[in-house]
CSV table of C-alpha atoms in Angstrom, one decimal:
chain,number,residue,atom,x,y,z
A,1,MET,CA,187.7,97.4,59.6
A,2,PRO,CA,184.1,96.4,59.6
A,3,GLN,CA,181.8,98.2,57.3
A,4,ASP,CA,178.8,99.4,58.5
A,5,VAL,CA,175.9,98.2,56.5
A,6,PRO,CA,172.7,100.0,56.6
A,7,THR,CA,169.6,98.3,57.8
A,8,SER,CA,165.8,99.1,58.5
A,9,ARG,CA,164.5,98.5,61.6
A,10,PRO,CA,161.8,95.6,61.8
A,11,GLY,CA,158.4,96.8,60.3
A,12,GLU,CA,160.0,100.0,59.0
A,13,VAL,CA,159.6,100.9,55.4
A,14,PRO,CA,163.2,102.0,54.1
A,15,LEU,CA,163.0,105.2,52.4
A,16,ALA,CA,162.8,105.1,48.3
A,17,ALA,CA,166.0,105.4,46.3
A,18,THR,CA,166.3,107.5,43.2
A,19,THR,CA,167.2,105.8,40.1
A,20,GLU,CA,170.8,107.7,40.4
A,21,GLU,CA,171.0,106.2,44.0
A,22,LYS,CA,169.9,102.7,43.0
A,23,ALA,CA,172.3,102.4,39.5
A,24,PRO,CA,175.5,102.7,41.7
A,25,ALA,CA,174.9,100.0,44.1
A,26,ILE,CA,173.8,97.5,41.7
A,27,LEU,CA,177.0,98.0,40.0
A,28,ARG,CA,178.9,97.7,42.7
A,29,SER,CA,177.5,94.3,43.7
A,30,LEU,CA,178.1,93.0,40.3
A,31,LEU,CA,181.8,94.0,40.4
A,32,ARG,CA,184.2,91.5,41.2
A,33,VAL,CA,188.1,91.7,41.6
A,34,PHE,CA,190.8,89.3,41.4
A,35,ARG,CA,192.9,89.1,44.4
A,36,LEU,CA,195.5,86.7,45.5
A,37,ARG,CA,196.6,85.8,49.2
A,38,LEU,CA,200.1,84.4,49.7
A,39,VAL,CA,199.3,81.6,52.3
A,40,TYR,CA,202.9,80.2,52.0
A,41,SER,CA,206.4,81.2,50.8
A,42,GLY,CA,209.9,80.0,51.4
A,43,ASP,CA,209.8,77.8,54.1
A,44,ASP,CA,206.9,78.3,56.2
A,45,LEU,CA,203.1,79.4,56.2
A,46,LEU,CA,202.1,82.9,56.3
A,47,ASN,CA,199.4,84.0,59.0
A,48,PRO,CA,197.9,86.4,58.2
A,49,PRO,CA,198.4,85.7,54.4
A,50,VAL,CA,199.6,88.3,52.6
A,51,LEU,CA,197.2,90.3,50.0
A,52,PHE,CA,197.6,91.3,46.5
A,53,THR,CA,195.7,93.1,43.8
A,54,PRO,CA,197.3,92.7,40.5
A,55,SER,CA,197.4,95.8,38.6
A,56,ARG,CA,195.7,96.4,35.3
A,57,GLY,CA,198.4,95.0,32.5
A,58,ALA,CA,201.1,92.9,33.2
A,59,THR,CA,202.3,92.0,37.1
A,60,PRO,CA,205.6,90.5,37.4
A,61,MET,CA,206.1,87.8,40.1
A,62,GLY,CA,209.4,86.4,41.5
A,63,ARG,CA,212.3,86.2,43.7
A,64,GLU,CA,213.7,89.6,42.3
A,65,VAL,CA,211.2,91.7,40.9
A,66,ARG,CA,211.0,95.8,41.6
A,67,SER,CA,207.3,95.8,41.3
A,68,GLY,CA,204.2,93.4,41.4
A,69,ILE,CA,204.6,90.3,43.7
A,70,ALA,CA,208.0,89.8,45.1
A,71,LEU,CA,208.8,86.4,46.9
A,72,PRO,CA,212.3,87.2,48.5
A,73,ARG,CA,211.8,84.3,50.7
A,74,ASP,CA,211.7,81.7,47.9
A,75,ALA,CA,214.9,80.5,47.0
A,76,ARG,CA,213.4,77.9,44.5
A,77,ALA,CA,211.4,80.9,42.6
A,78,SER,CA,213.2,82.4,39.7
A,79,ARG,CA,214.1,85.9,39.7
A,80,LEU,CA,211.2,86.8,37.2
A,81,HIS,CA,209.3,83.5,37.6
A,82,ALA,CA,206.0,84.4,36.1
A,83,THR,CA,203.8,87.2,35.0
A,84,LEU,CA,200.0,88.0,35.9
A,85,HIS,CA,197.8,89.5,32.8
A,86,THR,CA,194.8,91.3,33.5
A,87,ASP,CA,192.6,92.0,30.3
A,88,ALA,CA,190.1,94.4,29.6
A,89,LEU,CA,187.1,92.4,30.8
A,90,GLY,CA,189.1,91.8,34.3
A,91,ARG,CA,190.1,88.3,33.4
A,92,LEU,CA,193.3,87.2,35.2
A,93,ARG,CA,195.9,85.2,32.8
A,94,VAL,CA,199.3,83.6,34.2
A,95,VAL,CA,202.0,83.2,32.0
A,96,ASP,CA,205.2,81.1,33.1
A,97,GLU,CA,208.1,83.1,32.3
A,98,LYS,CA,210.3,80.3,31.2
A,99,SER,CA,211.1,79.3,35.2
A,100,ARG,CA,213.4,77.1,36.5
A,101,ASN,CA,210.7,75.4,38.6
A,102,GLY,CA,207.8,75.7,36.9
A,103,THR,CA,204.4,77.5,37.5
A,104,TYR,CA,201.3,75.0,38.5
A,105,VAL,CA,198.0,75.7,38.9
A,106,ASN,CA,195.8,73.2,40.9
A,107,GLY,CA,198.8,70.9,41.1
A,108,ARG,CA,199.3,70.9,37.1
A,109,ARG,CA,202.3,72.6,35.4
A,110,ILE,CA,201.0,75.3,33.0
A,111,GLU,CA,202.9,77.5,30.5
A,112,GLU,CA,200.0,79.8,30.8
A,113,ALA,CA,196.5,79.6,31.8
A,114,LEU,CA,193.4,81.5,33.0
A,115,LEU,CA,193.0,81.6,36.4
A,116,ASP,CA,189.6,81.0,38.2
A,117,ASP,CA,188.1,81.9,41.7
A,118,GLY,CA,189.4,79.6,44.1
A,119,ASP,CA,192.6,78.2,42.1
A,120,VAL,CA,195.7,77.6,43.8
A,121,LEU,CA,198.9,79.0,42.0
A,122,SER,CA,202.3,77.5,42.7
A,123,ILE,CA,205.8,79.3,41.9
A,124,GLY,CA,208.5,77.6,43.7
A,125,ASP,CA,207.8,77.2,47.2
A,126,SER,CA,205.1,79.9,47.2
A,127,TYR,CA,201.4,79.2,47.3
A,128,LEU,CA,198.8,81.9,46.4
A,129,VAL,CA,195.0,81.5,46.5
A,130,VAL,CA,193.0,83.4,43.5
A,131,ARG,CA,190.0,84.8,44.7
A,132,ALA,CA,187.3,87.0,42.0
A,133,GLU,CA,185.6,88.8,45.4
A,134,PRO,CA,183.1,91.8,45.6
A,135,GLU,CA,184.2,95.3,45.9
A,136,PRO,CA,183.8,96.6,48.4
A,137,GLN,CA,184.2,93.4,50.8
A,138,ALA,CA,181.5,93.8,54.0
A,139,ASP,CA,183.2,92.1,57.0
A,140,ALA,CA,182.7,92.3,60.8
A,141,PRO,CA,184.5,91.8,64.2
A,142,VAL,CA,183.7,88.4,65.3
A,143,PRO,CA,186.8,86.8,66.9
A,144,SER,CA,185.7,83.3,67.2
A,145,LEU,CA,185.5,82.8,63.1
A,146,LEU,CA,189.1,82.6,61.8
A,147,GLY,CA,189.3,83.2,57.9
A,148,ASP,CA,190.1,85.7,55.5
A,149,ALA,CA,188.2,84.3,52.8
A,150,PRO,CA,185.3,86.4,51.2
A,151,SER,CA,182.6,83.9,52.2
A,152,MET,CA,183.6,84.2,55.8
A,153,CYS,CA,184.0,88.2,55.6
A,154,THR,CA,180.3,87.9,54.2
A,155,LEU,CA,179.5,85.6,57.3
A,156,ARG,CA,180.7,87.8,59.8
A,157,ALA,CA,179.1,90.8,58.3
A,158,ALA,CA,175.7,88.5,58.7
A,159,ILE,CA,176.2,87.5,62.2
A,160,HIS,CA,176.7,91.3,63.1
A,161,ARG,CA,173.5,92.3,61.5
A,162,VAL,CA,171.3,89.6,62.6
A,163,GLY,CA,172.8,88.9,66.0
A,164,PRO,CA,170.8,91.7,68.1
A,165,THR,CA,167.8,91.0,66.4
A,166,GLU,CA,165.3,88.2,67.5
A,167,VAL,CA,164.8,86.2,64.4
A,168,THR,CA,165.2,83.1,64.0
A,169,VAL,CA,168.6,81.7,62.3
A,170,LEU,CA,168.9,78.4,60.4
A,171,LEU,CA,172.3,77.2,59.4
A,172,LEU,CA,172.9,75.4,56.5
A,173,ALA,CA,176.4,73.8,56.4
A,174,GLU,CA,178.0,70.0,55.7
A,175,SER,CA,179.1,68.3,58.7
A,176,GLY,CA,182.6,69.5,60.2
A,177,CYS,CA,182.3,73.1,59.1
A,178,GLY,CA,181.9,74.7,62.6
A,179,LYS,CA,177.8,75.4,63.0
A,180,GLU,CA,177.9,75.4,66.8
A,181,VAL,CA,180.8,78.1,66.6
A,182,VAL,CA,178.7,80.3,64.4
A,183,ALA,CA,175.3,79.8,66.8
A,184,ARG,CA,177.6,80.7,69.6
A,185,ALA,CA,179.0,83.9,67.9
A,186,VAL,CA,175.1,84.8,67.1
A,187,HIS,CA,174.3,84.2,70.5
A,188,ASP,CA,177.2,86.4,71.8
A,189,ALA,CA,176.2,89.3,69.1
A,190,SER,CA,172.8,88.9,70.6
A,191,LYS,CA,173.9,90.3,74.0
A,192,ARG,CA,171.2,88.2,75.6
A,193,ARG,CA,172.0,87.4,79.3
A,194,GLY,CA,170.9,83.7,79.4
A,195,PRO,CA,172.9,80.8,78.7
A,196,PHE,CA,173.7,79.5,75.2
A,197,VAL,CA,172.1,75.6,75.3
A,198,ALA,CA,173.2,73.2,72.6
A,199,VAL,CA,171.1,70.0,71.9
A,200,ASN,CA,171.7,67.5,68.8
A,201,CYS,CA,168.4,66.4,67.6
A,202,SER,CA,169.7,63.6,66.3
A,203,ALA,CA,170.6,62.1,69.5
A,204,ILE,CA,167.6,62.6,71.2
A,205,PRO,CA,165.3,59.2,71.2
A,206,GLU,CA,162.3,59.7,69.6
A,207,SER,CA,160.3,58.7,72.9
A,208,LEU,CA,161.9,60.9,75.1
A,209,ALA,CA,162.2,64.1,72.5
A,210,GLU,CA,159.0,66.1,74.0
A,211,SER,CA,160.1,65.5,77.4
A,212,GLN,CA,163.7,66.5,76.9
A,213,LEU,CA,162.7,69.5,74.7
A,214,PHE,CA,159.7,71.0,76.6
A,215,GLY,CA,160.0,69.2,80.1
A,216,HIS,CA,157.8,67.1,82.4
A,217,LEU,CA,156.3,67.3,85.7
A,218,ALA,CA,156.7,65.0,88.7
A,219,ASN,CA,154.8,61.8,88.3
A,220,ALA,CA,154.2,62.7,84.6
A,221,PHE,CA,155.0,59.2,83.7
A,222,SER,CA,156.2,56.1,86.0
A,223,GLY,CA,159.0,57.7,88.3
A,224,ALA,CA,159.3,60.6,86.6
A,225,VAL,CA,161.3,63.6,88.6
A,226,ALA,CA,160.3,67.3,87.6
A,227,ARG,CA,162.6,68.5,84.7
A,228,PRO,CA,162.3,71.8,83.1
A,229,GLY,CA,163.5,70.8,79.7
A,230,LEU,CA,166.0,72.4,77.3
A,231,PHE,CA,163.8,75.5,76.2
A,232,ARG,CA,163.4,76.7,79.8
A,233,ALA,CA,167.0,75.9,80.5
A,234,ALA,CA,167.7,78.6,77.9
A,235,ASP,CA,165.2,80.7,79.3
A,236,GLY,CA,166.8,84.2,78.5
A,237,GLY,CA,169.3,82.9,76.1
A,238,THR,CA,169.9,80.6,72.8
A,239,LEU,CA,168.9,77.1,72.3
A,240,PHE,CA,170.8,76.2,69.6
A,241,LEU,CA,168.8,73.0,67.8
A,242,ASP,CA,171.6,71.2,65.7
A,243,GLU,CA,170.7,68.6,63.1
A,244,VAL,CA,167.2,70.0,63.4
A,245,GLY,CA,166.4,68.0,60.2
A,246,ASP,CA,166.5,64.9,62.4
A,247,LEU,CA,163.9,65.8,64.7
A,248,PRO,CA,161.4,63.2,65.0
A,249,GLN,CA,158.2,64.0,63.3
A,250,GLY,CA,155.9,63.8,66.3
A,251,VAL,CA,157.7,66.4,67.6
A,252,GLN,CA,157.6,68.8,64.9
A,253,PRO,CA,154.2,70.4,65.1
A,254,LYS,CA,155.0,70.9,69.2
A,255,LEU,CA,157.9,73.1,68.3
A,256,LEU,CA,156.3,75.0,65.7
A,257,ARG,CA,153.6,75.8,68.2
A,258,VAL,CA,156.4,76.9,70.9
A,259,LEU,CA,158.0,79.1,68.2
A,260,GLN,CA,154.7,80.8,67.6
A,261,ASP,CA,153.4,81.2,71.2
A,262,ARG,CA,156.7,81.6,72.9
A,263,MET,CA,155.4,79.0,75.7
A,264,VAL,CA,156.2,75.5,76.4
A,265,LEU,CA,153.5,73.0,77.5
A,266,PRO,CA,155.7,70.3,79.8
A,267,VAL,CA,154.7,66.7,79.5
A,268,GLY,CA,151.9,65.9,82.1
A,269,ALA,CA,150.8,69.8,82.6
A,270,THR,CA,147.7,71.5,81.5
A,271,THR,CA,149.2,75.1,81.6
A,272,PRO,CA,151.8,76.4,79.1
A,273,VAL,CA,154.7,78.2,80.5
A,274,ALA,CA,156.1,81.3,79.0
A,275,CYS,CA,159.3,81.1,77.6
A,276,ASP,CA,161.8,83.7,76.2
A,277,VAL,CA,164.5,81.9,73.8
A,278,ARG,CA,166.1,82.8,70.8
A,279,ILE,CA,166.4,80.2,68.4
A,280,VAL,CA,169.3,78.8,66.4
A,281,ALA,CA,168.7,75.8,64.2
A,282,ALA,CA,171.2,74.1,61.8
A,283,THR,CA,171.3,71.2,59.5
A,284,ASN,CA,173.3,69.6,56.8
A,285,ARG,CA,170.3,68.2,54.9
A,286,ASP,CA,168.3,69.3,51.9
A,287,LEU,CA,165.1,70.4,54.2
A,288,THR,CA,163.6,71.2,50.7
A,289,ALA,CA,163.8,67.6,49.6
A,290,ASP,CA,162.6,66.3,53.3
A,291,ILE,CA,159.6,68.6,52.7
A,292,ALA,CA,158.7,67.2,49.4
A,293,ALA,CA,159.1,63.6,50.6
A,294,HIS,CA,157.0,64.7,53.8
A,295,ARG,CA,160.1,63.9,56.5
A,296,PHE,CA,159.7,67.8,57.7
A,297,ARG,CA,156.9,70.0,58.0
A,298,GLY,CA,156.8,73.2,55.5
A,299,ASP,CA,155.3,75.3,57.9
A,300,LEU,CA,158.2,74.6,60.3
A,301,PHE,CA,160.9,75.4,58.0
A,302,ALA,CA,159.6,78.5,57.3
A,303,ARG,CA,159.8,79.6,61.0
A,304,LEU,CA,163.2,78.1,61.4
A,305,SER,CA,164.4,79.7,58.4
A,306,GLU,CA,163.6,83.5,58.8
A,307,PHE,CA,167.1,84.3,58.4
A,308,PRO,CA,169.2,81.7,56.8
A,309,LEU,CA,172.9,81.7,56.6
A,310,GLY,CA,175.1,79.4,54.9
A,311,ILE,CA,178.7,78.4,56.0
A,312,ALA,CA,181.0,77.6,53.1
A,313,PRO,CA,182.6,74.4,53.3
A,314,LEU,CA,186.7,74.6,53.5
A,315,ARG,CA,187.5,73.2,50.0
A,316,GLU,CA,185.4,76.7,49.0
A,317,ARG,CA,187.7,78.7,51.0
A,318,ARG,CA,191.3,77.2,50.7
A,319,GLU,CA,193.0,80.2,51.7
A,320,ASP,CA,192.2,79.7,55.3
A,321,VAL,CA,193.3,76.0,55.6
A,322,LEU,CA,197.0,76.9,56.5
A,323,PRO,CA,195.9,79.7,59.1
A,324,LEU,CA,193.4,77.2,60.6
A,325,LEU,CA,196.0,74.6,61.1
A,326,ASP,CA,198.2,77.3,62.4
A,327,HIS,CA,195.8,78.1,65.2
A,328,ALA,CA,195.3,74.1,65.8
A,329,LEU,CA,198.9,73.4,66.2
A,330,GLY,CA,199.3,75.9,68.9
A,331,ARG,CA,202.6,77.4,69.8
A,332,PRO,CA,205.2,76.4,70.0
A,333,ARG,CA,205.2,74.7,66.4
A,334,ALA,CA,207.6,73.4,63.9
A,335,ARG,CA,207.8,74.9,60.5
A,336,ILE,CA,205.8,73.6,57.7
A,337,SER,CA,207.2,71.6,54.6
A,338,SER,CA,206.4,72.9,51.0
A,339,ALA,CA,205.1,69.4,50.3
A,340,LEU,CA,202.6,69.4,53.1
A,341,ALA,CA,201.6,72.9,52.3
A,342,GLU,CA,200.7,71.7,48.8
A,343,ALA,CA,198.8,68.6,49.8
A,344,LEU,CA,197.1,70.7,52.5
A,345,LEU,CA,195.8,73.3,49.8
A,346,LEU,CA,195.2,70.7,47.0
A,347,HIS,CA,193.3,68.5,49.5
A,348,PRO,CA,189.1,68.1,49.1
A,349,TRP,CA,188.4,68.4,53.0
A,350,PRO,CA,185.5,66.4,52.9
A,351,PHE,CA,185.3,66.6,56.8
A,352,ASN,CA,186.1,70.0,56.7
A,353,VAL,CA,187.6,72.1,59.8
A,354,ARG,CA,187.0,69.3,62.2
A,355,GLU,CA,189.5,67.3,59.8
A,356,VAL,CA,191.9,70.3,60.3
A,357,PHE,CA,191.8,69.6,64.2
A,358,ALA,CA,192.4,65.9,63.8
A,359,LEU,CA,195.1,66.5,61.5
A,360,ALA,CA,196.9,69.0,63.8
A,361,ALA,CA,196.7,66.5,66.4
A,362,GLN,CA,198.2,63.5,64.4
A,363,LEU,CA,201.0,66.2,63.4
A,364,ARG,CA,201.6,67.4,66.9
A,365,ILE,CA,202.1,63.7,67.9
A,366,ARG,CA,204.1,62.4,65.3
A,367,GLY,CA,206.1,65.3,64.9
A,368,GLY,CA,207.1,65.2,68.0
A,369,ASP,CA,210.7,67.5,68.3
A,370,ALA,CA,211.1,67.6,64.5
A,371,GLY,CA,212.3,71.0,63.4
A,372,VAL,CA,209.8,70.8,60.0
A,373,LEU,CA,206.5,69.3,60.1
A,374,ASP,CA,206.5,67.1,56.6
A,375,LEU,CA,204.0,65.3,54.3
A,376,GLU,CA,205.3,62.1,55.2
A,377,LEU,CA,203.7,62.3,58.8
A,378,VAL,CA,200.2,62.1,57.6
A,379,ALA,CA,200.6,60.7,54.2
A,380,ASP,CA,198.4,57.8,55.3
A,381,ARG,CA,195.6,60.2,56.2
A,382,LEU,CA,196.1,63.2,53.9
A,383,GLY,CA,198.7,62.1,51.4
A,384,PRO,CA,199.6,64.3,48.3
A,385,PRO,CA,197.1,65.6,46.1
A,386,SER,CA,195.9,63.3,43.4
A,387,SER,CA,195.8,65.9,41.0
A,388,ALA,CA,199.4,66.8,41.5
A,389,ALA,CA,201.8,66.0,38.4
A,390,PRO,CA,204.7,68.0,39.0
A,391,ALA,CA,206.8,66.0,36.8
A,392,ALA,CA,204.9,66.0,33.4
A,393,PRO,CA,206.0,68.2,30.8
A,394,PRO,CA,204.5,71.8,30.7
A,395,THR,CA,201.5,72.5,28.3
A,396,THR,CA,199.9,75.4,26.9
A,397,THR,CA,196.5,75.8,27.9
A,398,SER,CA,193.8,78.4,28.3
A,399,ASP,CA,192.2,76.3,31.1
A,400,ALA,CA,194.3,74.8,33.9
A,401,HIS,CA,191.5,72.5,35.4
A,402,ALA,CA,191.1,70.3,32.2
A,403,SER,CA,193.1,69.2,29.0
A,404,SER,CA,191.4,70.4,25.9
A,405,ASP,CA,192.8,67.5,24.3
A,406,PRO,CA,191.2,63.9,24.9
A,407,ALA,CA,194.0,62.3,23.5
A,408,LEU,CA,196.6,64.1,25.6
A,409,ALA,CA,194.1,63.4,28.8
A,410,SER,CA,194.3,59.6,28.1
A,411,GLU,CA,197.8,59.5,27.5
A,412,GLU,CA,198.3,61.5,31.4
A,413,ASP,CA,196.1,58.5,32.7
A,414,ALA,CA,197.9,56.0,31.3
A,415,SER,CA,201.2,57.5,32.5
A,416,ASN,CA,199.6,58.0,36.0
A,417,ALA,CA,198.2,54.3,35.9
A,418,ALA,CA,202.0,53.1,35.2
A,419,ASP,CA,203.2,55.2,37.9
A,420,GLU,CA,200.9,53.5,40.2
A,421,ARG,CA,202.3,49.9,39.2
A,422,GLU,CA,205.7,50.4,38.9
A,423,PRO,CA,207.9,48.4,41.5
A,424,PRO,CA,210.0,50.6,44.1
A,425,PRO,CA,213.9,50.8,43.5
A,426,ASP,CA,216.0,49.0,46.0
A,427,ARG,CA,216.6,50.5,48.9
A,428,ALA,CA,220.2,51.7,48.3
A,429,GLN,CA,219.2,53.4,45.0
A,430,LEU,CA,216.3,55.3,47.2
A,431,GLU,CA,218.7,56.4,49.7
A,432,GLU,CA,221.2,57.8,47.5
A,433,LEU,CA,218.5,59.9,45.8
A,434,LEU,CA,217.2,61.0,49.3
A,435,ARG,CA,220.9,61.7,50.1
A,436,THR,CA,221.3,63.3,46.7
A,437,HIS,CA,218.4,65.7,47.0
A,438,ARG,CA,218.7,66.2,51.0
A,439,GLY,CA,215.3,64.7,51.5
A,440,VAL,CA,213.3,66.7,49.6
A,441,VAL,CA,210.8,64.8,48.1
A,442,ALA,CA,209.4,67.3,45.3
A,443,ASP,CA,213.2,67.1,44.1
A,444,ILE,CA,213.5,63.7,43.7
A,445,ALA,CA,209.9,63.4,42.0
A,446,ARG,CA,211.2,65.9,39.7
A,447,ALA,CA,214.6,64.3,39.0
A,448,THR,CA,212.8,60.6,38.4
A,449,ARG,CA,209.7,62.0,36.6
A,450,ARG,CA,207.5,60.4,38.9
A,451,SER,CA,204.6,62.0,41.4
A,452,ARG,CA,205.2,62.6,44.8
A,453,LYS,CA,202.8,60.2,45.6
A,454,GLN,CA,205.0,57.6,43.9
A,455,ILE,CA,208.1,58.4,46.1
A,456,TYR,CA,206.2,58.5,49.1
A,457,ARG,CA,205.1,54.9,48.4
A,458,TRP,CA,208.5,53.9,47.8
A,459,ILE,CA,209.9,55.5,51.1
A,460,ALA,CA,207.0,53.7,52.9
A,461,HIS,CA,207.8,50.4,51.2
A,462,HIS,CA,211.5,50.7,52.5
A,463,ASP,CA,210.5,52.2,56.0
A,464,LEU,CA,212.9,54.9,55.3
A,465,ASP,CA,213.0,58.1,57.7
A,466,VAL,CA,213.3,61.2,55.7
A,467,GLN,CA,214.2,63.5,58.4
A,468,ARG,CA,217.7,61.7,58.7
A,469,PHE,CA,218.5,63.1,55.2
A,470,ARG,CA,217.7,66.4,55.6
A,471,ARG,CA,220.3,67.3,58.3
């Protein structure tokens, strides 16, 4: 349920709070609670994820635990697989309970490890994303923005607050994060009756930028036919200026004037025309660096960034990866294999949500009528996670992100390098491995003490179809 956040009206001075009123609010803003989202278990993804909040002390995890985090659908999870421990400082530690198939943090096998915000915890064929999130967590209904990550909840709550206002919004995000979707959500929340008009500033030729944005009169230049321009096309609605950092420098002061006066001067005109437009701009550039390099006007940046909104990249909200893929695949869809789920969760996602939709299209085409979508279908695009080392012996460490022993790290690197150079077994040997392990690449990797990446290379080398060994 959305939580109402008290705000002041523009120009209104908020009531002063007493010291007693301020202190709890400050403490609440600093409070972080560890929660885990189960995004995959057994043989398919979970949408929405199942939320767990570990209790103080010890929280058991496994296939047959009576209290704690039960994974009844996961045949590869031990009855008591691992235990979560929360200490007096609120830190979360996972301890493997001598499980049959091991416990992994971010693709590395551990005996025990401190968990951090954003870690991917793997138990059998179950995957959980760890979050240290604010308590309480604000959210608001924005149907077009999918995701359960705290950063997405915060974004939806911010849109709910800023949408009905008239302030200019600046979206700051990497390419592929869905800036236009967020801009449309701001427009929808504004209740403006005019249209939503989007323009990519990087695609506007410098010689035509002023005319396209502000319009021109007939005969303003040779052969010109009167055009209203994008600002007036969005009159009464919202104009979305995507990649505003690429706007030609000659147009920047004119845009600033329009934002200040709410009037446009078409090319060839002498009298400005009133224009009621709400501006939402977006960029994936560091505009402060562009200002220092004199590529972008500081006064224009100040006007555009009345309310900046950051959109987290997908690698910072991994709990949303599988639900987004589920949405992109549509219905009906085949089940997702454990190997594919792991690779998706550990992939760095350099192209963000756009890459998820591209990968979903590839899975739909290559998967055809397959009952299970496996990693091999997108191994050339996605590949097994390079950080995963499921066959490595378990280590005891307080940090699952890096080895505390430089010599051990060097030894692991050398082992991985040897794994990369190893020639494949012959076709008959590999087929026997696939038959023995029913085509489960993870089991072959464990049996041969090789990485999943190496097993997939062998399969590709011999051009084998793993699906026929799973029947």
